[in-house]
Every structure is written in C-alpha cells, then in structure tokens.
Short mmCIF file of C-alpha atoms in Angstrom, two decimals:
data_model
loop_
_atom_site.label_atom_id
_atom_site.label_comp_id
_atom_site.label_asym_id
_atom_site.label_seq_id
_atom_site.Cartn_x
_atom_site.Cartn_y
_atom_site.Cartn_z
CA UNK A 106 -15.67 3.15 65.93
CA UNK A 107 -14.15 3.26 69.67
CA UNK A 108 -16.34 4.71 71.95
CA UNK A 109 -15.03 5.24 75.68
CA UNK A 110 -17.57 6.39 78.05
CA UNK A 111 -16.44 7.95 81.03
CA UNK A 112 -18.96 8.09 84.48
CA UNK A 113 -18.74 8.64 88.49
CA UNK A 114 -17.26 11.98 88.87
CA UNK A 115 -19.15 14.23 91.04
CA UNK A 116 -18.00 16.53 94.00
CA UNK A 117 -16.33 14.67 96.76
CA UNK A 118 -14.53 16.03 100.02
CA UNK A 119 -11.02 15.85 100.92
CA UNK A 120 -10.31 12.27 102.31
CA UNK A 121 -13.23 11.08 100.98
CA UNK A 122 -13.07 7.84 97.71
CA UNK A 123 -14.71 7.87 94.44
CA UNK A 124 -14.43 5.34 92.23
CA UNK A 125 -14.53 6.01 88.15
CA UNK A 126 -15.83 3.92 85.89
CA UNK A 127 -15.46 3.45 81.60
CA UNK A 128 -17.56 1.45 79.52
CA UNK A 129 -16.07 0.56 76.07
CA UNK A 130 -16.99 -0.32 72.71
CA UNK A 131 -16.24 -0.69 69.07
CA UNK A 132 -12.84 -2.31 69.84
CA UNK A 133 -11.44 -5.26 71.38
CA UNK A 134 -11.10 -4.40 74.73
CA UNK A 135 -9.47 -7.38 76.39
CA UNK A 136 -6.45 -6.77 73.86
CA UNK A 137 -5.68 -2.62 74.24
CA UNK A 138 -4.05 -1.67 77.36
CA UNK A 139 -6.21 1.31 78.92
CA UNK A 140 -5.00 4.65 80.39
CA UNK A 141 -6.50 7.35 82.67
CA UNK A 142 -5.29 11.01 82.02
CA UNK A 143 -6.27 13.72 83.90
CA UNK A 144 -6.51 17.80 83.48
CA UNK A 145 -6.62 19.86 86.33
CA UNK A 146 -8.83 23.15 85.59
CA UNK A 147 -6.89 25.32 83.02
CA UNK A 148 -3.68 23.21 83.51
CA UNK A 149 -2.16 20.39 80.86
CA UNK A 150 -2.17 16.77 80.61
CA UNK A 151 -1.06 14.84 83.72
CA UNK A 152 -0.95 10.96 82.76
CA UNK A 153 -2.54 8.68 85.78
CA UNK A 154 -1.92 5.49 85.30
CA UNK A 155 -1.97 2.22 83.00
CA UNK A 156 -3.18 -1.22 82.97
CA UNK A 157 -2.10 -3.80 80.71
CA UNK A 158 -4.36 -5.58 78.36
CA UNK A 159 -5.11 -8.44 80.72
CA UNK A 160 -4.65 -6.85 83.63
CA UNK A 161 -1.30 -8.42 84.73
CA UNK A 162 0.74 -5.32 85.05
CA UNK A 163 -0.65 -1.70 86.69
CA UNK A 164 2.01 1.37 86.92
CA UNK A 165 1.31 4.36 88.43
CA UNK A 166 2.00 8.46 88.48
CA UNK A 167 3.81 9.20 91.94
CA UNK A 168 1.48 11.95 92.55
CA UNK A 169 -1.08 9.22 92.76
CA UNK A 170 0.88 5.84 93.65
CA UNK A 171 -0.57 4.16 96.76
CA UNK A 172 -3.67 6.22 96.41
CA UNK A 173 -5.41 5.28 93.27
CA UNK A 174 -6.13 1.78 92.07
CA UNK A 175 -6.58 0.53 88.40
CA UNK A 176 -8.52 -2.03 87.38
CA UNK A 177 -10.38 -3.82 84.63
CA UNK A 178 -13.03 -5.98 83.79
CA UNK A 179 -12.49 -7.50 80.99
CA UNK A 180 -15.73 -9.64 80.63
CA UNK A 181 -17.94 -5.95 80.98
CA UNK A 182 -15.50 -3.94 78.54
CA UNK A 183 -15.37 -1.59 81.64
CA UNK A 184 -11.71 0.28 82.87
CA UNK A 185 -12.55 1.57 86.71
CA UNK A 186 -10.04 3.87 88.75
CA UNK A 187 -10.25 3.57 92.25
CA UNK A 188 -9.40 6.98 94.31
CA UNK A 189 -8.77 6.91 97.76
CA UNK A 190 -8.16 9.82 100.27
CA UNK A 191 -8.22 12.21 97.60
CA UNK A 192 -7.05 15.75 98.08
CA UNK A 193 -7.88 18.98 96.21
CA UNK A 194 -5.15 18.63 93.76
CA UNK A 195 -7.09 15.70 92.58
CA UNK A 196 -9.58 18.26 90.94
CA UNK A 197 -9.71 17.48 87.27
CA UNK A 198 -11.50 16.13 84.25
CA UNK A 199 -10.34 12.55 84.46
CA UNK A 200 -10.23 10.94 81.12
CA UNK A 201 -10.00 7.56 79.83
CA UNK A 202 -8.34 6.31 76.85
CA UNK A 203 -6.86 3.49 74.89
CA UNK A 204 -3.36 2.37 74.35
CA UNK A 205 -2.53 1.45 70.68
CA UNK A 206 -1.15 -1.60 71.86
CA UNK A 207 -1.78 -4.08 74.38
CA UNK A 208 0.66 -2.64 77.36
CA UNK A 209 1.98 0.93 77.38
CA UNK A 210 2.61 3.83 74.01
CA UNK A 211 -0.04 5.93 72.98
CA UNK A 212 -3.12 7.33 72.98
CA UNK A 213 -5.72 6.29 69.37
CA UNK A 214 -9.01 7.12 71.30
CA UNK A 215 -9.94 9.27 74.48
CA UNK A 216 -13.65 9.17 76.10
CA UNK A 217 -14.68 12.92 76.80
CA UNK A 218 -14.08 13.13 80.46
CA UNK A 219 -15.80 13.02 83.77
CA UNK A 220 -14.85 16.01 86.48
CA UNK A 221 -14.06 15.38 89.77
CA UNK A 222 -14.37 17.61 92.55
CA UNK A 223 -12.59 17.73 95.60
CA UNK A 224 -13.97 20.39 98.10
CA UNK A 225 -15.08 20.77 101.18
CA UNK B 192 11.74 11.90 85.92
CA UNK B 193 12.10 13.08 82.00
CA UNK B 194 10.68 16.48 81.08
CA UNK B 195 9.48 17.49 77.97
CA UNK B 196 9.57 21.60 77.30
CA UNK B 197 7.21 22.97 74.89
CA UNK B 198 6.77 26.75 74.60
CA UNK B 199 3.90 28.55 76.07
CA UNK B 200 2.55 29.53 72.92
CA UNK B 201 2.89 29.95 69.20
CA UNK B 202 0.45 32.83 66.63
CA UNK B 203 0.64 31.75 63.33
CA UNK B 204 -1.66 33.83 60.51
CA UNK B 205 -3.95 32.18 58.44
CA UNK B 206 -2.17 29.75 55.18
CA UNK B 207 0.76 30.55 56.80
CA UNK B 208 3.28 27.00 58.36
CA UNK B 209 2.81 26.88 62.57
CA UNK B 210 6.19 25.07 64.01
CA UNK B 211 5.26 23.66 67.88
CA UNK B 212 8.55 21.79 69.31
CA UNK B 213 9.26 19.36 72.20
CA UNK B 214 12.13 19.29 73.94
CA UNK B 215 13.86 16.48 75.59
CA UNK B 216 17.10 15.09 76.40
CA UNK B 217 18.16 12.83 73.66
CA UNK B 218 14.57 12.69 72.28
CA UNK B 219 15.38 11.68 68.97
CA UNK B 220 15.62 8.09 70.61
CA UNK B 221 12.40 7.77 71.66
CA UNK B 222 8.49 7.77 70.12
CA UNK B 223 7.20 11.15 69.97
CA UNK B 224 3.53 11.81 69.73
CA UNK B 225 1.04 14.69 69.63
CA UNK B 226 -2.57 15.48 70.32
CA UNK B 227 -4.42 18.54 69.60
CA UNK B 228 -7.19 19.65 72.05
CA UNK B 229 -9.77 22.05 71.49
CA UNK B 230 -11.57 23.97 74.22
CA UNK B 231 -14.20 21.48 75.56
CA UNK B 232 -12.51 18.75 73.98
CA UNK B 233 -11.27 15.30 74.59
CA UNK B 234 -7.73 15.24 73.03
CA UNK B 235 -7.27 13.92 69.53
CA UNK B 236 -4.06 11.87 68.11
CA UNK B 237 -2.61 14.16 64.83
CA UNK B 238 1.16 12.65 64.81
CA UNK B 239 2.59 9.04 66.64
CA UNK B 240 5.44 7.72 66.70
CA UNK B 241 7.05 10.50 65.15
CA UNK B 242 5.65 10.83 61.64
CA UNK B 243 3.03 9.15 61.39
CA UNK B 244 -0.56 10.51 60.65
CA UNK B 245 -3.49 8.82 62.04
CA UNK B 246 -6.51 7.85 59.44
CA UNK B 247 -8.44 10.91 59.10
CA UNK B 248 -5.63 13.56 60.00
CA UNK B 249 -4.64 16.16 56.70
CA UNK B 250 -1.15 15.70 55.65
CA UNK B 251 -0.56 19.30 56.58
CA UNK B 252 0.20 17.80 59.67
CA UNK B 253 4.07 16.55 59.89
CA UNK B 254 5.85 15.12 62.64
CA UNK B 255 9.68 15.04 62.89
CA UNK B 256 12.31 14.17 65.73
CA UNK B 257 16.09 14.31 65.84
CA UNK B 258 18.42 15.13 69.01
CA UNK B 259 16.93 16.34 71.51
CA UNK B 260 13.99 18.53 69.76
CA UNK B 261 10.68 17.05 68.19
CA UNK B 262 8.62 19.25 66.21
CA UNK B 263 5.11 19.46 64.91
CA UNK B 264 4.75 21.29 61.52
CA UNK B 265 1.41 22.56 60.41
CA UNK B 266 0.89 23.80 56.80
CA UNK B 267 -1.18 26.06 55.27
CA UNK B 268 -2.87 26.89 58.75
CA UNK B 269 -6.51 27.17 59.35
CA UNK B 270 -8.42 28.96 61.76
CA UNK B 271 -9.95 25.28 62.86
CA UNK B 272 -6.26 24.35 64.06
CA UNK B 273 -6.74 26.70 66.67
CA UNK B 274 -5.65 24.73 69.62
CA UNK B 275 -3.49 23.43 71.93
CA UNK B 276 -0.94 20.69 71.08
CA UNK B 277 1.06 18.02 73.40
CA UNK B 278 3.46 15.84 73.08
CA UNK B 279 4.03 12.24 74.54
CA UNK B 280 6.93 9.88 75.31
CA UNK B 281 7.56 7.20 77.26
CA UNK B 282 9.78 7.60 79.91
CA UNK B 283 12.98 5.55 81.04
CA UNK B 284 10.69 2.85 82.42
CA UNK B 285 8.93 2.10 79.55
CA UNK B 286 5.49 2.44 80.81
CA UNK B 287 4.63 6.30 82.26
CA UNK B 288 3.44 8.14 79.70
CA UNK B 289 5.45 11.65 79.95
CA UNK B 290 3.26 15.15 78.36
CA UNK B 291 4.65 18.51 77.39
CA UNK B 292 3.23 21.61 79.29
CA UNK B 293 1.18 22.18 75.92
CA UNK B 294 1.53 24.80 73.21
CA UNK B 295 -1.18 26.85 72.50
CA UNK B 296 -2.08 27.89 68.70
CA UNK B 297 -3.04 30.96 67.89
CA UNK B 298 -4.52 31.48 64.78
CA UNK B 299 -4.42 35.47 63.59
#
C-alpha cells in the first residue's frame, strides 16, 4: 500500500531555511508526480507545489514562488521541499502526497504531515 | 486565480442525506474532487474526477458536477462522516491544484 513519510519540520525563525524531506513506498515512485500541501493551524488546504514524475517540470503557489524549491530523487523514492527565508505565514502542517498520474490532477495518497514552525 | 466557494458548514442528523457543494465558474468543465479530513488526520480521497469512488470508499458517497456547482452527496449519514470535506480542481494552467475553503460536517 502507499506509504508517504513526511520528516524535517521543527521550529525555525523568520528568515531562517528548512528543508522537508518524504520517503516513499509501496508505489512506483519515479512514475507519480508528487505534491506538497500545506494547512496553516485551524485554516484549509493551501496547495504548495508540484513536480512531475521525472522531475522535468516544477510549478509553484505564488505565495511561495521564488521561495520554495521542489525536488526529487528518484533513485531514493524521496520528494524534498526546499524553504528559504520563510516567514510566519509559513506555519503549517506540510504534507506530502501523490498525484494519480505522472504530472498534475489529484491526490490517491497523503503522508500524515510534518509541522513547521516559524517563530522567533 | 479560480476560486472555489464551499459553505462554512453543513449539520446533517444521523441516516439522514448531507449535500456539501463547490462553486466555481463554469465548473462543470473541469475534474472535481473531494477529500474528507478528520481532526488529526491526513486527508483522504472519497470522490475524483467527479463521480468516481476510490477502492474502499461506501457508495453512499456520490459525486456530481454540472454548471458552475459540484456537489458531494452523502447518504444515510453516520456519525463517523463527521468531518470536513474539500474540493479540488485544476486551475486554467493545468497544473495548480485549486481547494475549497472546506465544509465542515456536522453530524447531530
């Protein structure tokens, strides 16, 4: 069955990086394009960004564009996000999850979600 | 951008048919999808690409889309769908994934 293991949140200050990290398994990873989603505390859904399934194409959320960097290892099964001079509306549980196809549609398995703190 | 509007929230008693919409402009002409999340919870896929149930998901679960409203129909509610429900698109681009604001089931 897919597992999607989410790891590397932690507290963090304003300005500061973090990178985020998501091991997979029990699918063929090199072929499913990956998401990250994120949920501020009490808020909704806020979709992150995408990378396709061979990491040829990589769109972005304009709250985070410039910012934030996908990318994928497709030899470790691992989806990483890399967040730069992040900001306290960055606060959320970040989650990763897999496309049902090989670019960009919808969601058939989420990890449960690492938190991210941004305080001083 | 495109916005999808879901209400707030919806009560529904117990056995009795929960109706969560999505609106969107001219939404009928796109893939609709939803995910219920429980408190604590990763979200889970119930309905994609409109209609379609995922393995595992009751068929009291229905998805429908036409014009610019989507709806997710829920028979014979149980106090288990408690929850709060999503919906997805694409937007014009083809690649950003779009959410609702959420609906949140109430169970009486």
């Amino acid at each position: 069955q897919v597992q999607l293991v989410e790891s590397g949140g932690g507290v963090v200050q304003p300005g500061r990086s973090l990178r985020l990290s998501c091991a997979a398994s029990g699918f063929t990873f090199s072929s499913s394009g990956m998401h990250w989603v994120r949920q501020a505390p009490g808020k909704g859904l806020e979709w992150v960004a995408v990378i396709y399934y061979d990491g040829s194409d990589k769109y972005y959320a304009d709250s985070v564009k410039g910012r934030f960097t996908i990318s994928r290892d497709n030899s470790r099964n691992t989806l990483y996000l890399h967040m730069n001079s992040l900001r306290a509306e960055d606060t959320a549980v970040y989650y990763c999850a897999r496309d049902h196809t090989s670019l960009s549609a919808v969601a058939t398995g989420w990890g449960q979600g690492t938190l991210v703190t941004v305080s001083s | 951008s495109y916005v999808l509007t879901q209400a707030p929230s919806v009560s529904v008693a117990p056995g009795k048919t929960a109706t969560i919409t999505c609106g969107g402009n001219n939404i009928g002409r796109k893939s609709v999808h939803w995910y219920q999340q429980k408190p604590g919870q990763a979200p889970v896929l119930v309905i994609c690409y409109d209609s379609d149930r995922p393995s595992g998901i009751p068929e009291r679960f229905f998805g429908s889309n036409s014009g610019n409203t989507a709806t997710l129909t829920i028979s014979g509610v149980e106090a288990g769908d408690e929850a709060d429900y999503y919906c997805q698109v694409l937007d014009s681009s083809g690649d950003h994934w779009v959410f609702g604001g959420g609906t949140k089931l109430t169970v009486l």
